[in-house]
Tab-separated table of C-alpha atoms in Angstrom:
chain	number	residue	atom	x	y	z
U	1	UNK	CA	-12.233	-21.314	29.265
U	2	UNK	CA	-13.884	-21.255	26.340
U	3	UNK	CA	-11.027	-19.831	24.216
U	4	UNK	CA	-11.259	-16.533	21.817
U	5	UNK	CA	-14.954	-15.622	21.064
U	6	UNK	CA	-15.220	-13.577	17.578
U	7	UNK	CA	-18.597	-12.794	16.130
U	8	UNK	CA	-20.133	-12.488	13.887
U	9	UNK	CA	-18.893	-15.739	11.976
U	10	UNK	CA	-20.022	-14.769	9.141
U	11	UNK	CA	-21.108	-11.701	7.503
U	12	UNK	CA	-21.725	-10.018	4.393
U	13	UNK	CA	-22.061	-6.763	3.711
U	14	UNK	CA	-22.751	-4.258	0.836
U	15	UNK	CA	-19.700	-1.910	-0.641
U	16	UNK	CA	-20.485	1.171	1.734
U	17	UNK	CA	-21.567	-0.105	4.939
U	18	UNK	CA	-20.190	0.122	8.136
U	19	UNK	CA	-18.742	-3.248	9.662
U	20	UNK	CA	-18.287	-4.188	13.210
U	21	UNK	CA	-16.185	-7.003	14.081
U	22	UNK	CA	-16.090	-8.109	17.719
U	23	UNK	CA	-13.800	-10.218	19.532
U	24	UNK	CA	-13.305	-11.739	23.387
U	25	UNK	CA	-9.981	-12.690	24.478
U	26	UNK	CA	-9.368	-15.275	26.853
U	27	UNK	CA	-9.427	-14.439	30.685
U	28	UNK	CA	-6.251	-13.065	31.851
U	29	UNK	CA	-4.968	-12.441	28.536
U	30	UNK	CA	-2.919	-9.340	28.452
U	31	UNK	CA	-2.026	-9.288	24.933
U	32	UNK	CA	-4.683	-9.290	21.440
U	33	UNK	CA	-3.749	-9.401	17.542
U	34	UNK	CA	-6.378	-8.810	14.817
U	35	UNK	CA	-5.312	-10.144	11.772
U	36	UNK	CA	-6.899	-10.623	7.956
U	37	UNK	CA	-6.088	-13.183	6.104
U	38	UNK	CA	-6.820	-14.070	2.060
U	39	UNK	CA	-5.634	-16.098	-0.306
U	40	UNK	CA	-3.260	-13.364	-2.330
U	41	UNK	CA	-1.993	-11.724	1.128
U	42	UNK	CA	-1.609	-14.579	3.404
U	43	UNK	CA	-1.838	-13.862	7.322
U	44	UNK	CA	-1.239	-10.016	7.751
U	45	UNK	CA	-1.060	-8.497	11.305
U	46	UNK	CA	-3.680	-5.425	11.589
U	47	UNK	CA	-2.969	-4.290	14.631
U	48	UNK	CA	-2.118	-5.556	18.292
U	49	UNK	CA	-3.004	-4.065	22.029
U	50	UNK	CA	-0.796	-4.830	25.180
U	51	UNK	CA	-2.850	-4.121	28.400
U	52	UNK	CA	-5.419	-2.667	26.120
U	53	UNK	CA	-3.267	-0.047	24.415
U	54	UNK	CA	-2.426	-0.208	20.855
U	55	UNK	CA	1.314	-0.992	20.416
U	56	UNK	CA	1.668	-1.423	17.104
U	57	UNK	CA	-1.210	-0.217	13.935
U	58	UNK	CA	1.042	-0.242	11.380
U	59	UNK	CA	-0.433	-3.038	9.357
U	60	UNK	CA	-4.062	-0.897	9.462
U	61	UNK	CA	-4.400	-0.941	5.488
U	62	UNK	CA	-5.916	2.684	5.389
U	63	UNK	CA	-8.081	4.995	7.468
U	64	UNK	CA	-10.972	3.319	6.761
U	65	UNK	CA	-10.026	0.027	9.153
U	66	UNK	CA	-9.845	1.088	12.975
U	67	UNK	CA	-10.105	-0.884	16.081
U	68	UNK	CA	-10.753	-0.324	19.754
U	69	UNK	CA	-9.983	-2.543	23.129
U	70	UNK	CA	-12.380	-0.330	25.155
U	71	UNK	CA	-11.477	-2.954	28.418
U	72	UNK	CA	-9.576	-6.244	29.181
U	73	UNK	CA	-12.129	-8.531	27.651
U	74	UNK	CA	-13.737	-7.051	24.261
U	75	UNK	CA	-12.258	-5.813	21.438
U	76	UNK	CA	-13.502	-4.316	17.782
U	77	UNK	CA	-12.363	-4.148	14.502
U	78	UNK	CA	-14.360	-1.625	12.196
U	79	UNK	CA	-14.607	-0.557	8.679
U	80	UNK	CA	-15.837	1.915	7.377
U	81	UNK	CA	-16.652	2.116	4.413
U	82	UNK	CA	-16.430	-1.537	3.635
U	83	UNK	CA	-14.990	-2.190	-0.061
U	84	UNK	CA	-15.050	-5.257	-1.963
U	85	UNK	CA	-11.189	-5.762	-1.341
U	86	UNK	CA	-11.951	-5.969	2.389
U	87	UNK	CA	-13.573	-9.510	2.010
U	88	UNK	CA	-11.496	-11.029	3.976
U	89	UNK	CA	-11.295	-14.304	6.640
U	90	UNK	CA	-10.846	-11.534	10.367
U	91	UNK	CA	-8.811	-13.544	12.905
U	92	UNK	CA	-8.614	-12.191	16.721
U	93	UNK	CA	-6.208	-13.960	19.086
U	94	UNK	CA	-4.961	-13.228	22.419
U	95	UNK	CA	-2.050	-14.368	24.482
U	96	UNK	CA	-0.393	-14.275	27.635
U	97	UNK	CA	2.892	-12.135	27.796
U	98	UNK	CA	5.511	-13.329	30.742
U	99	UNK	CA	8.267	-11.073	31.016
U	100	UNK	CA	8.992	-10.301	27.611
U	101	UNK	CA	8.139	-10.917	24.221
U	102	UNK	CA	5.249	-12.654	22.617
U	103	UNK	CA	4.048	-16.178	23.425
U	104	UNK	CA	1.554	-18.403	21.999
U	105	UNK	CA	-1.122	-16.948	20.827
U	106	UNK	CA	-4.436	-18.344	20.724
U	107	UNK	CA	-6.790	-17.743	17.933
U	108	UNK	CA	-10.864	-17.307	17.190
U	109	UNK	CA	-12.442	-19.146	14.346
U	110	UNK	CA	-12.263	-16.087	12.474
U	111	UNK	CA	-15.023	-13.818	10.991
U	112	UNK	CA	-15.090	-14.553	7.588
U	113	UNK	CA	-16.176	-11.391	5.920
U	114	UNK	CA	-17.746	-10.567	2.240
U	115	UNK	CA	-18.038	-7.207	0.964
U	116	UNK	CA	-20.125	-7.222	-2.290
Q	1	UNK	CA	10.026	-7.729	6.388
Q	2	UNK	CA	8.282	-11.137	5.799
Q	3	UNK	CA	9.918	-14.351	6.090
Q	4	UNK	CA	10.767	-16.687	3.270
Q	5	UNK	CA	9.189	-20.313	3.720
Q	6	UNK	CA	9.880	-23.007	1.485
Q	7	UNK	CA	9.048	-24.959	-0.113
Q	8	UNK	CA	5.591	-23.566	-1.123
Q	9	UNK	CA	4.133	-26.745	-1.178
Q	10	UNK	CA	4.786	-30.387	-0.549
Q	11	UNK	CA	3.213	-34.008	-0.490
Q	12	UNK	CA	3.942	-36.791	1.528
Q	13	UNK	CA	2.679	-40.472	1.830
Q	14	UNK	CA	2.074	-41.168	5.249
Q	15	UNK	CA	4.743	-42.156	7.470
Q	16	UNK	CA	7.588	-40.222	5.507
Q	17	UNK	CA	9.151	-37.545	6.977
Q	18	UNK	CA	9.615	-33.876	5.564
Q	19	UNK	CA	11.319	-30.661	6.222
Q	20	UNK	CA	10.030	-26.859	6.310
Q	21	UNK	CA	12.359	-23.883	6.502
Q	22	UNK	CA	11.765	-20.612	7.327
Q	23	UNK	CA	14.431	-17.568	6.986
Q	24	UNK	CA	14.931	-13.787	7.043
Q	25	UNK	CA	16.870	-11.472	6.098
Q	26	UNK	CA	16.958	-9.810	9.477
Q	27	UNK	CA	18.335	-10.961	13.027
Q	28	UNK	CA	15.734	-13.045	14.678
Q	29	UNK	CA	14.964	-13.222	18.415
Q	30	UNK	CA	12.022	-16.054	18.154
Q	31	UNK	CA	10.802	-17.905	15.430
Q	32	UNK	CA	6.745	-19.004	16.558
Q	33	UNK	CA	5.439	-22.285	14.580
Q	34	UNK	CA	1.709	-22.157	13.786
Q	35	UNK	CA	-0.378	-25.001	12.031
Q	36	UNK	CA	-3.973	-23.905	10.354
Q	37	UNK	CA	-6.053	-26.823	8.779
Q	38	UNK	CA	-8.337	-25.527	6.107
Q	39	UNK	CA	-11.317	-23.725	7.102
Q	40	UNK	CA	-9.908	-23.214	10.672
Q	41	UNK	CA	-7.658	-21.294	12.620
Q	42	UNK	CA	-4.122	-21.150	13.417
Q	43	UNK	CA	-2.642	-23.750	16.351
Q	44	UNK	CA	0.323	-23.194	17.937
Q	45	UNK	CA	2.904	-25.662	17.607
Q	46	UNK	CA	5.926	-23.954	19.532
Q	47	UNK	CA	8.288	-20.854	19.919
Q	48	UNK	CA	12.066	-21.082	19.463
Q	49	UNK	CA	14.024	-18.565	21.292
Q	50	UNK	CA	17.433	-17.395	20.045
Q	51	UNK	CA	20.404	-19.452	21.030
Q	52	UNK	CA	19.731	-22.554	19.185
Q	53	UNK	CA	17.872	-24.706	21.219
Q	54	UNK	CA	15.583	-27.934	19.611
Q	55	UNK	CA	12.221	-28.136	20.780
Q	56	UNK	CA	9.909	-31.186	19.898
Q	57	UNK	CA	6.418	-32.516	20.613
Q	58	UNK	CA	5.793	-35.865	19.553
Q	59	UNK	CA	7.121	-36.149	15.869
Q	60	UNK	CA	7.473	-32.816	15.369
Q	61	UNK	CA	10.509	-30.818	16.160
Q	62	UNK	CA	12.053	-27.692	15.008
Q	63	UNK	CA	15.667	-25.968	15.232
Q	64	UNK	CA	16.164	-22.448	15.432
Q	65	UNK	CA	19.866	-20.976	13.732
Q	66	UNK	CA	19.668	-17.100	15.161
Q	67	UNK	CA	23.155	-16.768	13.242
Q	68	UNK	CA	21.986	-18.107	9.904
Q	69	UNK	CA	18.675	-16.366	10.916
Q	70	UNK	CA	16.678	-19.765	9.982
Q	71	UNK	CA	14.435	-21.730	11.767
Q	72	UNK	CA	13.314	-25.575	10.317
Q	73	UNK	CA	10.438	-27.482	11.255
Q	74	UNK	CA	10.454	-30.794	11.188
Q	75	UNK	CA	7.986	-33.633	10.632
Q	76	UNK	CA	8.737	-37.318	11.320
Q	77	UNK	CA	6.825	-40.172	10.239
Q	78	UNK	CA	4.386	-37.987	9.204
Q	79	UNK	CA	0.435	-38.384	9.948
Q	80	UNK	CA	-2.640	-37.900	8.098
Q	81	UNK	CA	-3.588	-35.346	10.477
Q	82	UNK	CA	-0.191	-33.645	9.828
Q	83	UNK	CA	-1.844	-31.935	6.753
Q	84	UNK	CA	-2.466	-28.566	6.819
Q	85	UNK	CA	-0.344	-25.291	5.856
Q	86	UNK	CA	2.633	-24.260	8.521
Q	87	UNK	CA	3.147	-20.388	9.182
Q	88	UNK	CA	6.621	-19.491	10.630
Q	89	UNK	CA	6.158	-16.380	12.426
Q	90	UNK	CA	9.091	-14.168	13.621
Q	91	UNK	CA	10.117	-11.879	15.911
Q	92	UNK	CA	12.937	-9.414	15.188
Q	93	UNK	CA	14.215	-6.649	17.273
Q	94	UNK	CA	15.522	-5.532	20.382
Q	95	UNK	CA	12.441	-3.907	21.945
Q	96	UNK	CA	9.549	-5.557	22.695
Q	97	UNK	CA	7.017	-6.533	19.957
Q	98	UNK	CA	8.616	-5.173	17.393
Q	99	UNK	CA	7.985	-6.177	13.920
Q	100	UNK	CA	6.195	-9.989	14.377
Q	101	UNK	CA	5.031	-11.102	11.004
Q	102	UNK	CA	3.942	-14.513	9.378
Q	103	UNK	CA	5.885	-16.116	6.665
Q	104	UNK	CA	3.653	-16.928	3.833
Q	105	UNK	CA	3.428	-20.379	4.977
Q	106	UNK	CA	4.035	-23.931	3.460
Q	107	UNK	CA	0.874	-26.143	2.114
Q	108	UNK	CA	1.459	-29.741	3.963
Q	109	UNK	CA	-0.707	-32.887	1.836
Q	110	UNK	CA	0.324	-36.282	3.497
Q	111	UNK	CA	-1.868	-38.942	1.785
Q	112	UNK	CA	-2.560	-42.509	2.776
């Protein structure tokens, strides 16, 4: 498998725009996370999807982020508008759930996103 | 919510051994170990359940306390390629997914 596709890898943006972040699980995957990391925040959890429902948005910053998991294997993550504060390294990663609980999670290389 | 790591940072020469704690104020069910080398992403080291079991692959190892609500990682004879920063990442909760978060992680520099 070729692990967690995210794309774009990079992009920059202008304050204002509308960003589209896209992400591909791994096969079989039940389970994805979006999360942002920066330097000042660390690794924050946006949002995850079980069985491509949202379980849990409560670390959505504001209105402005939302995110969709429209089938098993793609996933998006969109601002709008983009601010400067949203520059931001996007990781998507996907895991496997057994029975219960989370297990280990595999991650994308991350969008690394610049709002100026 | 978010779990308390320390120390914040720490430097090694290679082949010397160090420890990383991780602890909340809230009962834990799993404690998940992550390593994330700069520029890349996260790897998954390993997953502690509660009830105090050790797990371990090669020199690293890690103990989960559910009743001190602490997990430690630990690194033996330490590598080069040990460098990095460690996330602890725990679980808390009765129901299912509820409340996973990242501690704020621990900056790892072993030198030659």
């Amino acid at each position: 498998d070729a692990g967690v596709i995210q794309s774009p890898r990079h992009e920059v943006t202008e304050m204002g725009q509308e960003v589209t972040l896209r992400c591909k699980p791994i096969s079989g995957h039940n389970s994805l996370f979006w999360y942002r990391q920066t330097m000042m925040r660390g690794l924050e959890l946006l949002i995850y999807f079980n069985n491509n429902v949202p379980i849990d948005d409560s670390g959505m910053p504001e209105d402005r982020f939302s995110a969709k998991m429209p089938n098993a294997s793609f996933s998006t993550l969109k601002i709008q508008p983009s601010e400067p504060r949203d520059s931001a390294v996007y990781f998507c990663a996907s895991s496997s759930q057994g029975s219960d609980r989370y297990t280990e999670a595999f991650f994308g290389q991350g969008t690394r996103l610049t709002v100026v | 919510q978010q779990p308390v790591q320390s120390p914040q940072a720490v430097i090694l020469r290679e082949g010397e051994d160090a420890v990383i704690n991780c602890s909340s104020s809230k009962a834990l069910y799993s404690v998940h170990w992550y390593r994330q080398k700069h520029g890349e992403a996260p790897v998954f080291l390993m997953i502690l359940l509660k009830g105090g079991e050790q797990k371990g692959h090669d020199k690293i190892s890690a103990s989960f306390n559910e009743k001190k609500q602490q997990s430690s990682l630990y690194l033996t004879a330490s590598q080069l390629s040990y460098s990095g920063t460690y996330f602890c990442g725990t679980e808390k909760g009765d129901n299912y997914g509820q409340n996973f978060v990242f501690g704020p992680g621990t900056r790892l520099s072993v030198l030659p």
